Every structure is written in structure tokens, then in C-alpha cells.
Amino acid sequence: MQWLNLGLFLLEAVVYFSVMTAFLHFRRSLGLGVFLAALGVMHFMETYLAAVFYVELPFGTVSPGSSIFFAGKLMMILMLYIKEDAATVRQPIYGLFLGNLVTVGIAQILQLHAAVTLPGGRAADMAFLDEMGWLMVWGTTILYVDAIAIILLYERLGRFVDNLVMRFAISGAIMLTFDQVAFFSVLHILLGVPLPVFFGGWYAKLLAVLIYSSLFAVYLRIDQNDRWFASSRQIKDIFHDLTFRERYQALLAKAGVDGLTGLLDRGRYEMDGPELVRKSLAMRQSISMVIVDADHFKEVNDRFGHQRGDTVLRDLAACLSRSARSSDHLSRFGGEEFVILLSDTDHEKALEVAERLRLDIAANITRPDGAPLTVSIGVSTAPEDGRTLDLILGRADERLYQAKNNGRDMVHGRYGKF
């Protein structure tokens, strides 16, 4: 009987993975909703089976709900991420979690009814429904952690393991081990499930990972698609997508904050700058503009990729922030250009500030190849160079390009190189 159960276990795993993979493969014609709805429908069944349905296999007592369907769902979520992106895969993660919270809430309301006993004397088992609801919430909470962690782990393993199937299998084995510990602890407390079930379930999940990884390898040979191999994003960017962090970045953009560097953006510069110039001139004070531009930055992006380039820009922004006074207006103007408006600062003083910035940047920031980052800087001052923001911006920009044309890594002001 144990060997018959094992054969059925293998058959169930193959059927589940094959059908779900077909839904995923034909998502363009069928719609992704078919795949997501199938995941949701299977979630109740797997949770129910994990609570009440166990079979004997040669290596222990196992619930197909946990070992086949839950493990398969986690691996399918990873496949969905690889085929699509983090913003897509978060849909089933949050949908399952929120849907089960609603289930628990409604179950609490249902228990307030005075239910009618059906013919034959069969009554609704509301206690079991309540128990199942909380078990589903716990399972979905674990799934939330599992689903995010398996994706991040898969990406992290990419630094050490080139083989796609091996990364797929290792990620699944690690996260399903964590899942078995977390889910069994609640089954043991709520339902008194004995300890041998833990080891049987663990072995079964590892066997399921082996089956799913083998089928995944077969599918890769059938579906030759570059998307399987494209992965160039930083892990924290993937995490931001999975947890809606990019929505927060969008809010920052609306508030005038640059999402990459955390500095004010060009919109805030254009909003605040004219008023700062007007107030300074009204108080008969000088106000200076410093434009900082990273030298040969296109080369950094071309040689090392935009992710490494973004890291350099963040380091540069942090260095400028450390040096800025509270009264200074520092913003990212665009690309690798930054603008600082220095209130109550004449031209000579602004040149000194710019030179200190140039030296500080070269001493503290390195490019990905280990060379120091150099910057070219243009400086202008109102009212001598103009009485409006656009005029002093034009003068500072001219001097920035003089610095670029004269060899870079220098400060140019009203009288040439500083």
C-alpha cells in the first residue's frame, strides 16, 4: 500500500505541475487570470488536506496537500517571477493573503447564525471552519514569506550558481524546509499532529522539489525563451517591487524627491530656485550656483552596467549631502548632474566650496574599476552673472562645459579655471 501511495504521490505531482505550467505557458492567450485563479482554488484544497488527509509512504506519513500542492504552488510562483517580473508575481501573493483574511472574518460572522440542522441530523461544523480559517491565514502568511524569500534567494544564488535548474531546486529545498518547520509547529499545537509527520512531510517536500525541478528542466528544453535567463536587477529593487516599495518611490517623486538618490529633483529645483534667487537679491545678498557633473559617467554605465552606475550616483549624492549646509538647496538636475544653490555666498566663496567638493569626491568615491571618481564643476553668481535663475544656470552651464573641454576634473568660474 505504501508503494501504491508513492506512485499516486508522483502522479499527482506530475499532473499538478504539468497543468499549472500549461496555464502559465499559455497565459498570453488564456490570460494570466486563469493561472492566478487556479492557484487560489487549489489553496483551499491544499490547506484542507494538510489538516485532515494523510497517507503512508515508505519514508513516513505525508499529506499531499502540503507536500504536493503547497510545494508546487511555491515553485509555480517562482516560475511566474522568472517568466514575468516581481510586480506581477506579487498579485497572487497578496491576493491569497488578503482573501484568507476575509475568509476568517466571514467565518466569525457565520458563527453568529442560529443554523438549521439538515435532514439526517447533519450539522455544520463551525468549529472546524473557524480552525481551518486560521490555519489558512497561517499557511498564507508563511507563503507570503516563502514567496518573497524564494525569489530573493534565487537571485542571490545567481552569483554562485549558473545553472538555472540547480538554482530553482536549491531555492525550493531551502524555503520548503523553512516552511515545513513553520507550518508543522501550528499543526502540532492546534491539531496534535505527531512529530513523525514532520520528517515524512519534509522528505516528501524535498522529493516534490526534485520532481518539479526535473519537470522544469524538461520544460526549459521545450520553451527556449531568453526571459528565463535575463536577470540584471539588484535584489533590493526586486524586494521593493514585491513589497510595493516602488509605489513609495512614486510618492517621493510627487513630493519632489529623486527616487534614486533621495535628493530634491529637478521639479523642486524649478519650483524653489526662482524664489531663492528673488529673496537673495531683495536682501542684497549674493547667491551662487554650483553645477557638478560626474566625468566619463557614460563609460561607467557602458562598462559596468546601470546598476553599478546607480551605486556611484548614490555615493556622489551622499557626499554632496554631507558637505551641504542646511541653507543650501541641493538637487539632482538630471542624469549625473547635480545643482547646488548657495545662499548668501559670493563668487570667490562659491569657488572655494566647489573646489573642496571636487577634492572630497575624488578622495572618497571610487568607480567600479577602483579609479577615483572625478567631477567637473561650473560656478556662477547672482547678481553679477544675472538676476534670474535661468541666467545664472546658463552661465554655470557654460563654465561646466569649459571645464569639460579643458580636461575635466576641475572647477571653472567667472575668470576661468579656479
GROMACS .gro file of C-alpha atoms in nm:
model
  418
    1MET     CA    1   0.000   0.000   0.000
    2GLN     CA    2   0.286   0.238   0.080
    3TRP     CA    3   0.436   0.187  -0.265
    4LEU     CA    4   0.098   0.237  -0.429
    5ASN     CA    5   0.062   0.562  -0.237
    6LEU     CA    6   0.408   0.665  -0.352
    7GLY     CA    7   0.311   0.602  -0.714
    8LEU     CA    8  -0.003   0.811  -0.672
    9PHE     CA    9   0.205   1.081  -0.500
   10LEU     CA   10   0.437   1.100  -0.801
   11LEU     CA   11   0.142   1.103  -1.041
   12GLU     CA   12  -0.030   1.385  -0.851
   13ALA     CA   13   0.290   1.592  -0.855
   14VAL     CA   14   0.338   1.542  -1.229
   15VAL     CA   15  -0.025   1.625  -1.310
   16TYR     CA   16  -0.029   1.935  -1.087
   17PHE     CA   17   0.295   2.077  -1.226
   18SER     CA   18   0.207   1.995  -1.587
   19VAL     CA   19  -0.137   2.155  -1.573
   20MET     CA   20  -0.019   2.465  -1.389
   21THR     CA   21   0.278   2.502  -1.623
   22ALA     CA   22   0.040   2.482  -1.920
   23PHE     CA   23  -0.170   2.763  -1.770
   24LEU     CA   24   0.146   2.968  -1.723
   25HIS     CA   25   0.281   2.889  -2.068
   26PHE     CA   26  -0.040   2.990  -2.245
   27ARG     CA   27  -0.104   3.294  -2.025
   28ARG     CA   28  -0.077   3.527  -2.327
   29SER     CA   29  -0.374   3.364  -2.499
   30LEU     CA   30  -0.571   3.241  -2.196
   31GLY     CA   31  -0.492   3.538  -1.974
   32LEU     CA   32  -0.283   3.538  -1.659
   33GLY     CA   33  -0.604   3.536  -1.456
   34VAL     CA   34  -0.656   3.166  -1.538
   35PHE     CA   35  -0.323   3.080  -1.378
   36LEU     CA   36  -0.385   3.303  -1.074
   37ALA     CA   37  -0.740   3.172  -1.023
   38ALA     CA   38  -0.614   2.813  -1.037
   39LEU     CA   39  -0.360   2.891  -0.767
   40GLY     CA   40  -0.632   3.041  -0.548
   41VAL     CA   41  -0.873   2.749  -0.593
   42MET     CA   42  -0.602   2.499  -0.505
   43HIS     CA   43  -0.514   2.690  -0.189
   44PHE     CA   44  -0.828   2.587  -0.001
   45MET     CA   45  -0.788   2.225  -0.105
   46GLU     CA   46  -0.425   2.207   0.000
   47THR     CA   47  -0.500   2.364   0.340
   48TYR     CA   48  -0.792   2.126   0.399
   49LEU     CA   49  -0.582   1.823   0.304
   50ALA     CA   50  -0.295   1.943   0.522
   51ALA     CA   51  -0.534   1.946   0.819
   52VAL     CA   52  -0.716   1.613   0.775
   53PHE     CA   53  -0.577   1.394   0.492
   54TYR     CA   54  -0.256   1.190   0.538
   55VAL     CA   55  -0.121   0.881   0.366
   56GLU     CA   56   0.160   0.639   0.444
   57LEU     CA   57   0.461   0.648   0.214
   58PRO     CA   58   0.778   0.438   0.250
   59PHE     CA   59   0.952   0.725   0.428
   60GLY     CA   60   0.671   0.843   0.656
   61THR     CA   61   0.325   0.989   0.699
   62VAL     CA   62   0.254   1.260   0.444
   63SER     CA   63  -0.023   1.499   0.344
   64PRO     CA   64  -0.041   1.555  -0.035
   65GLY     CA   65  -0.193   1.895   0.037
   66SER     CA   66   0.124   2.022   0.197
   67SER     CA   67   0.384   1.816   0.013
   68ILE     CA   68   0.248   1.835  -0.342
   69PHE     CA   69   0.012   2.130  -0.373
   70PHE     CA   70   0.170   2.382  -0.136
   71ALA     CA   71   0.523   2.295  -0.252
   72GLY     CA   72   0.405   2.309  -0.613
   73LYS     CA   73   0.241   2.646  -0.565
   74LEU     CA   74   0.560   2.795  -0.423
   75MET     CA   75   0.763   2.664  -0.716
   76MET     CA   76   0.500   2.793  -0.961
   77ILE     CA   77   0.525   3.139  -0.802
   78LEU     CA   78   0.900   3.128  -0.861
   79MET     CA   79   0.838   3.027  -1.224
   80LEU     CA   80   0.592   3.313  -1.264
   81TYR     CA   81   0.854   3.554  -1.134
   82ILE     CA   82   1.116   3.424  -1.378
   83LYS     CA   83   0.872   3.441  -1.670
   84GLU     CA   84   0.727   3.779  -1.576
   85ASP     CA   85   0.856   4.009  -1.301
   86ALA     CA   86   0.823   4.094  -0.933
   87ALA     CA   87   0.535   4.336  -0.992
   88THR     CA   88   0.331   4.055  -1.150
   89VAL     CA   89   0.413   3.781  -0.900
   90ARG     CA   90   0.308   3.991  -0.603
   91GLN     CA   91  -0.054   3.970  -0.728
   92PRO     CA   92  -0.113   3.608  -0.618
   93ILE     CA   93   0.093   3.659  -0.302
   94TYR     CA   94  -0.120   3.946  -0.176
   95GLY     CA   95  -0.441   3.810  -0.325
   96LEU     CA   96  -0.414   3.482  -0.135
   97PHE     CA   97  -0.321   3.653   0.189
   98LEU     CA   98  -0.599   3.912   0.181
   99GLY     CA   99  -0.853   3.660   0.057
  100ASN     CA  100  -0.789   3.434   0.353
  101LEU     CA  101  -0.815   3.722   0.596
  102VAL     CA  102  -1.162   3.787   0.453
  103THR     CA  103  -1.242   3.416   0.491
  104VAL     CA  104  -1.158   3.425   0.860
  105GLY     CA  105  -1.361   3.740   0.913
  106ILE     CA  106  -1.669   3.597   0.743
  107ALA     CA  107  -1.630   3.270   0.935
  108GLN     CA  108  -1.653   3.467   1.258
  109ILE     CA  109  -1.977   3.633   1.141
  110LEU     CA  110  -2.125   3.299   1.025
  111GLN     CA  111  -2.085   3.156   1.373
  112LEU     CA  112  -2.336   3.412   1.500
  113HIS     CA  113  -2.615   3.247   1.296
  114ALA     CA  114  -2.861   3.005   1.450
  115ALA     CA  115  -2.800   2.734   1.191
  116VAL     CA  116  -3.071   2.486   1.089
  117THR     CA  117  -2.991   2.118   1.117
  118LEU     CA  118  -3.021   1.945   0.779
  119PRO     CA  119  -3.226   1.629   0.718
  120GLY     CA  120  -3.039   1.330   0.856
  121GLY     CA  121  -2.917   1.526   1.154
  122ARG     CA  122  -2.601   1.660   0.992
  123ALA     CA  123  -2.498   1.994   1.141
  124ALA     CA  124  -2.243   2.247   1.017
  125ASP     CA  125  -1.906   2.204   1.184
  126MET     CA  126  -1.841   2.573   1.250
  127ALA     CA  127  -1.557   2.497   1.488
  128PHE     CA  128  -1.375   2.319   1.208
  129LEU     CA  129  -1.444   2.610   0.971
  130ASP     CA  130  -1.301   2.850   1.227
  131GLU     CA  131  -0.999   2.628   1.277
  132MET     CA  132  -0.950   2.593   0.903
  133GLY     CA  133  -0.971   2.969   0.859
  134TRP     CA  134  -0.689   3.040   1.099
  135LEU     CA  135  -0.488   2.755   0.952
  136MET     CA  136  -0.533   2.910   0.607
  137VAL     CA  137  -0.420   3.250   0.734
  138TRP     CA  138  -0.112   3.097   0.894
  139GLY     CA  139  -0.036   2.899   0.580
  140THR     CA  140  -0.076   3.208   0.363
  141THR     CA  141   0.141   3.415   0.598
  142ILE     CA  142   0.412   3.155   0.562
  143LEU     CA  143   0.353   3.154   0.187
  144TYR     CA  144   0.398   3.534   0.183
  145VAL     CA  145   0.738   3.499   0.350
  146ASP     CA  146   0.826   3.193   0.141
  147ALA     CA  147   0.732   3.355  -0.189
  148ILE     CA  148   0.936   3.669  -0.134
  149ALA     CA  149   1.229   3.482   0.019
  150ILE     CA  150   1.249   3.218  -0.255
  151ILE     CA  151   1.270   3.488  -0.522
  152LEU     CA  152   1.540   3.682  -0.339
  153LEU     CA  153   1.727   3.358  -0.266
  154TYR     CA  154   1.702   3.253  -0.631
  155GLU     CA  155   1.853   3.587  -0.738
  156ARG     CA  156   2.126   3.570  -0.471
  157LEU     CA  157   2.223   3.219  -0.580
  158GLY     CA  158   2.276   3.359  -0.928
  159ARG     CA  159   2.610   3.494  -0.805
  160PHE     CA  160   2.734   3.144  -0.730
  161VAL     CA  161   2.526   2.900  -0.936
  162ASP     CA  162   2.493   2.949  -1.310
  163ASN     CA  163   2.269   2.650  -1.378
  164LEU     CA  164   1.907   2.765  -1.379
  165VAL     CA  165   1.758   2.431  -1.274
  166MET     CA  166   2.005   2.397  -0.987
  167ARG     CA  167   1.915   2.744  -0.859
  168PHE     CA  168   1.549   2.654  -0.890
  169ALA     CA  169   1.597   2.332  -0.691
  170ILE     CA  170   1.821   2.476  -0.418
  171SER     CA  171   1.588   2.771  -0.360
  172GLY     CA  172   1.289   2.540  -0.332
  173ALA     CA  173   1.462   2.294  -0.097
  174ILE     CA  174   1.573   2.568   0.142
  175MET     CA  175   1.243   2.751   0.157
  176LEU     CA  176   1.031   2.436   0.185
  177THR     CA  177   1.247   2.324   0.476
  178PHE     CA  178   1.170   2.653   0.646
  179ASP     CA  179   0.804   2.615   0.554
  180GLN     CA  180   0.784   2.263   0.698
  181VAL     CA  181   0.917   2.380   1.034
  182ALA     CA  182   0.681   2.679   1.046
  183PHE     CA  183   0.363   2.504   0.928
  184PHE     CA  184   0.414   2.183   1.127
  185SER     CA  185   0.456   2.377   1.450
  186VAL     CA  186   0.098   2.509   1.416
  187LEU     CA  187  -0.042   2.171   1.308
  188HIS     CA  188   0.118   2.016   1.615
  189ILE     CA  189  -0.022   2.280   1.851
  190LEU     CA  190  -0.375   2.305   1.703
  191LEU     CA  191  -0.437   1.950   1.583
  192GLY     CA  192  -0.186   1.742   1.779
  193VAL     CA  193  -0.015   1.614   1.464
  194PRO     CA  194   0.269   1.383   1.580
  195LEU     CA  195   0.640   1.453   1.525
  196PRO     CA  196   0.699   1.170   1.272
  197VAL     CA  197   0.469   1.359   1.037
  198PHE     CA  198   0.724   1.642   1.033
  199PHE     CA  199   1.000   1.425   0.892
  200GLY     CA  200   0.770   1.246   0.649
  201GLY     CA  201   0.641   1.578   0.521
  202TRP     CA  202   0.991   1.717   0.492
  203TYR     CA  203   1.116   1.420   0.290
  204ALA     CA  204   0.806   1.443   0.071
  205LYS     CA  205   0.861   1.814   0.004
  206LEU     CA  206   1.221   1.751  -0.094
  207LEU     CA  207   1.104   1.472  -0.325
  208ALA     CA  208   0.847   1.712  -0.472
  209VAL     CA  209   1.119   1.970  -0.534
  210LEU     CA  210   1.321   1.704  -0.715
  211ILE     CA  211   1.021   1.615  -0.930
  212TYR     CA  212   0.930   1.977  -1.004
  213SER     CA  213   1.291   2.068  -1.084
  214SER     CA  214   1.318   1.774  -1.325
  215LEU     CA  215   0.996   1.877  -1.498
  216PHE     CA  216   1.121   2.236  -1.501
  217ALA     CA  217   1.436   2.118  -1.681
  218VAL     CA  218   1.222   1.938  -1.939
  219TYR     CA  219   1.008   2.249  -1.986
  220LEU     CA  220   1.317   2.466  -2.038
  221ARG     CA  221   1.416   2.248  -2.331
  222ILE     CA  222   1.068   2.289  -2.479
  223ASP     CA  223   1.031   2.661  -2.412
  224GLN     CA  224   1.351   2.826  -2.534
  225ASN     CA  225   1.296   3.183  -2.414
  226ASP     CA  226   1.562   3.438  -2.323
  227ARG     CA  227   1.340   3.563  -2.040
  228TRP     CA  228   1.442   3.256  -1.838
  229PHE     CA  229   1.799   3.382  -1.834
  230ALA     CA  230   1.753   3.756  -1.808
  231SER     CA  231   1.819   3.883  -1.456
  232SER     CA  232   2.010   4.207  -1.415
  233ARG     CA  233   1.825   4.386  -1.135
  234GLN     CA  234   1.951   4.443  -0.785
  235ILE     CA  235   1.792   4.231  -0.516
  236LYS     CA  236   1.670   4.534  -0.322
  237ASP     CA  237   1.489   4.658  -0.635
  238ILE     CA  238   1.315   4.321  -0.666
  239PHE     CA  239   1.225   4.336  -0.296
  240HIS     CA  240   1.085   4.687  -0.345
  241ASP     CA  241   0.859   4.559  -0.625
  242LEU     CA  242   0.742   4.261  -0.423
  243THR     CA  243   0.651   4.479  -0.126
  244PHE     CA  244   0.508   4.776  -0.324
  245ARG     CA  245   0.812   4.983  -0.234
  246GLU     CA  246   0.815   5.131  -0.584
  247ARG     CA  247   0.478   5.289  -0.504
  248TYR     CA  248   0.653   5.471  -0.222
  249GLN     CA  249   0.916   5.584  -0.470
  250ALA     CA  250   0.636   5.722  -0.687
  251LEU     CA  251   0.504   5.919  -0.391
  252LEU     CA  252   0.852   6.058  -0.337
  253ALA     CA  253   0.859   6.170  -0.697
  254LYS     CA  254   0.533   6.355  -0.649
  255ALA     CA  255   0.683   6.521  -0.342
  256GLY     CA  256   0.978   6.644  -0.548
  257VAL     CA  257   1.228   6.384  -0.424
  258ASP     CA  258   1.450   6.193  -0.663
  259GLY     CA  259   1.383   5.822  -0.616
  260LEU     CA  260   1.740   5.709  -0.684
  261THR     CA  261   1.943   5.949  -0.471
  262GLY     CA  262   1.691   6.083  -0.219
  263LEU     CA  263   1.783   6.441  -0.314
  264LEU     CA  264   1.537   6.701  -0.438
  265ASP     CA  265   1.455   6.652  -0.804
  266ARG     CA  266   1.458   6.893  -1.096
  267GLY     CA  267   1.093   6.979  -1.043
  268ARG     CA  268   1.167   7.106  -0.694
  269TYR     CA  269   1.469   7.296  -0.827
  270GLU     CA  270   1.249   7.471  -1.082
  271MET     CA  271   0.985   7.539  -0.817
  272ASP     CA  272   1.211   7.667  -0.538
  273GLY     CA  273   1.501   7.817  -0.733
  274PRO     CA  274   1.342   8.137  -0.868
  275GLU     CA  275   1.211   8.231  -0.522
  276LEU     CA  276   1.552   8.171  -0.361
  277VAL     CA  277   1.717   8.399  -0.616
  278ARG     CA  278   1.449   8.665  -0.574
  279LYS     CA  279   1.476   8.665  -0.194
  280SER     CA  280   1.856   8.684  -0.200
  281LEU     CA  281   1.857   8.979  -0.436
  282ALA     CA  282   1.583   9.153  -0.238
  283MET     CA  283   1.805   9.123   0.073
  284ARG     CA  284   2.106   9.248  -0.130
  285GLN     CA  285   2.285   8.916  -0.082
  286SER     CA  286   2.476   8.714  -0.338
  287ILE     CA  287   2.352   8.368  -0.429
  288SER     CA  288   2.574   8.126  -0.619
  289MET     CA  289   2.503   7.821  -0.830
  290VAL     CA  290   2.734   7.518  -0.847
  291ILE     CA  291   2.676   7.254  -1.116
  292VAL     CA  292   2.855   6.924  -1.051
  293ASP     CA  293   2.888   6.671  -1.332
  294ALA     CA  294   3.050   6.327  -1.298
  295ASP     CA  295   3.327   6.279  -1.554
  296HIS     CA  296   3.311   5.994  -1.808
  297PHE     CA  297   2.995   5.862  -1.647
  298LYS     CA  298   2.864   5.711  -1.970
  299GLU     CA  299   3.171   5.491  -1.966
  300VAL     CA  300   3.077   5.366  -1.619
  301ASN     CA  301   2.730   5.265  -1.739
  302ASP     CA  302   2.860   5.110  -2.061
  303ARG     CA  303   3.139   4.908  -1.896
  304PHE     CA  304   2.980   4.808  -1.567
  305GLY     CA  305   2.606   4.841  -1.623
  306HIS     CA  306   2.345   5.086  -1.499
  307GLN     CA  307   2.312   4.919  -1.161
  308ARG     CA  308   2.674   4.988  -1.077
  309GLY     CA  309   2.634   5.335  -1.223
  310ASP     CA  310   2.336   5.398  -0.995
  311THR     CA  311   2.552   5.300  -0.697
  312VAL     CA  312   2.811   5.558  -0.797
  313LEU     CA  313   2.541   5.824  -0.831
  314ARG     CA  314   2.405   5.744  -0.484
  315ASP     CA  315   2.755   5.769  -0.339
  316LEU     CA  316   2.806   6.102  -0.512
  317ALA     CA  317   2.472   6.232  -0.384
  318ALA     CA  318   2.560   6.123  -0.030
  319CYS     CA  319   2.895   6.302  -0.049
  320LEU     CA  320   2.729   6.622  -0.169
  321SER     CA  321   2.467   6.595   0.107
  322ARG     CA  322   2.732   6.562   0.376
  323SER     CA  323   2.903   6.879   0.255
  324ALA     CA  324   2.590   7.089   0.207
  325ARG     CA  325   2.477   7.343   0.465
  326SER     CA  326   2.122   7.344   0.591
  327SER     CA  327   2.059   7.662   0.394
  328ASP     CA  328   2.185   7.516   0.065
  329HIS     CA  329   1.944   7.384  -0.196
  330LEU     CA  330   2.084   7.060  -0.337
  331SER     CA  331   1.905   6.877  -0.621
  332ARG     CA  332   1.966   6.619  -0.887
  333PHE     CA  333   1.931   6.814  -1.210
  334GLY     CA  334   1.929   6.511  -1.435
  335GLY     CA  335   2.146   6.210  -1.515
  336GLU     CA  336   2.482   6.262  -1.347
  337GLU     CA  337   2.438   6.640  -1.296
  338PHE     CA  338   2.368   6.798  -0.957
  339VAL     CA  339   2.291   7.161  -0.878
  340ILE     CA  340   2.359   7.342  -0.552
  341LEU     CA  341   2.221   7.688  -0.478
  342LEU     CA  342   2.439   7.856  -0.214
  343SER     CA  343   2.252   8.133  -0.033
  344ASP     CA  344   2.447   8.436   0.092
  345THR     CA  345   2.761   8.318  -0.090
  346ASP     CA  346   2.971   8.536  -0.320
  347HIS     CA  347   3.162   8.407  -0.620
  348GLU     CA  348   3.500   8.357  -0.450
  349LYS     CA  349   3.345   8.170  -0.162
  350ALA     CA  350   3.143   7.954  -0.403
  351LEU     CA  351   3.461   7.864  -0.593
  352GLU     CA  352   3.623   7.754  -0.266
  353VAL     CA  353   3.320   7.541  -0.182
  354ALA     CA  354   3.327   7.385  -0.529
  355GLU     CA  355   3.699   7.304  -0.506
  356ARG     CA  356   3.653   7.137  -0.166
  357LEU     CA  357   3.370   6.931  -0.315
  358ARG     CA  358   3.586   6.825  -0.609
  359LEU     CA  359   3.870   6.710  -0.382
  360ASP     CA  360   3.634   6.541  -0.136
  361ILE     CA  361   3.461   6.344  -0.413
  362ALA     CA  362   3.790   6.226  -0.565
  363ALA     CA  363   3.918   6.120  -0.222
  364ASN     CA  364   3.608   5.931  -0.108
  365ILE     CA  365   3.425   5.790  -0.411
  366THR     CA  366   3.560   5.525  -0.645
  367ARG     CA  367   3.431   5.393  -0.974
  368PRO     CA  368   3.363   5.019  -1.013
  369ASP     CA  369   3.713   4.976  -1.162
  370GLY     CA  370   3.870   5.121  -0.847
  371ALA     CA  371   3.966   5.456  -1.002
  372PRO     CA  372   3.865   5.773  -0.815
  373LEU     CA  373   3.554   5.945  -0.939
  374THR     CA  374   3.631   6.291  -1.075
  375VAL     CA  375   3.384   6.571  -1.140
  376SER     CA  376   3.376   6.889  -1.344
  377ILE     CA  377   3.213   7.191  -1.185
  378GLY     CA  378   3.076   7.520  -1.318
  379VAL     CA  379   3.006   7.815  -1.086
  380SER     CA  380   2.803   8.134  -1.136
  381THR     CA  381   2.676   8.404  -0.902
  382ALA     CA  382   2.384   8.647  -0.895
  383PRO     CA  383   2.357   8.936  -0.945
  384GLU     CA  384   2.688   8.962  -1.136
  385ASP     CA  385   2.605   8.676  -1.378
  386GLY     CA  386   2.236   8.758  -1.399
  387ARG     CA  387   1.936   8.831  -1.187
  388THR     CA  388   1.722   8.529  -1.268
  389LEU     CA  389   1.759   8.157  -1.212
  390ASP     CA  390   1.774   8.082  -1.585
  391LEU     CA  391   2.053   8.335  -1.642
  392ILE     CA  392   2.281   8.206  -1.368
  393LEU     CA  393   2.205   7.848  -1.475
  394GLY     CA  394   2.315   7.937  -1.827
  395ARG     CA  395   2.641   8.091  -1.702
  396ALA     CA  396   2.717   7.797  -1.472
  397ASP     CA  397   2.642   7.551  -1.753
  398GLU     CA  398   2.879   7.733  -1.991
  399ARG     CA  399   3.156   7.716  -1.731
  400LEU     CA  400   3.086   7.348  -1.665
  401TYR     CA  401   3.146   7.272  -2.032
  402GLN     CA  402   3.461   7.483  -2.029
  403ALA     CA  403   3.585   7.258  -1.751
  404LYS     CA  404   3.488   6.953  -1.955
  405ASN     CA  405   3.661   7.081  -2.268
  406ASN     CA  406   3.977   7.177  -2.079
  407GLY     CA  407   4.041   6.827  -1.949
  408ARG     CA  408   3.776   6.768  -1.677
  409ASP     CA  409   3.836   6.724  -1.304
  410MET     CA  410   3.839   7.099  -1.240
  411VAL     CA  411   3.631   7.397  -1.130
  412HIS     CA  412   3.555   7.684  -1.369
  413GLY     CA  413   3.420   8.019  -1.259
  414ARG     CA  414   3.383   8.369  -1.394
  415TYR     CA  415   3.756   8.407  -1.460
  416GLY     CA  416   3.827   8.060  -1.590
  417LYS     CA  417   3.983   7.767  -1.407
  418PHE     CA  418   3.991   7.807  -1.029
   0.00000   0.00000   0.00000
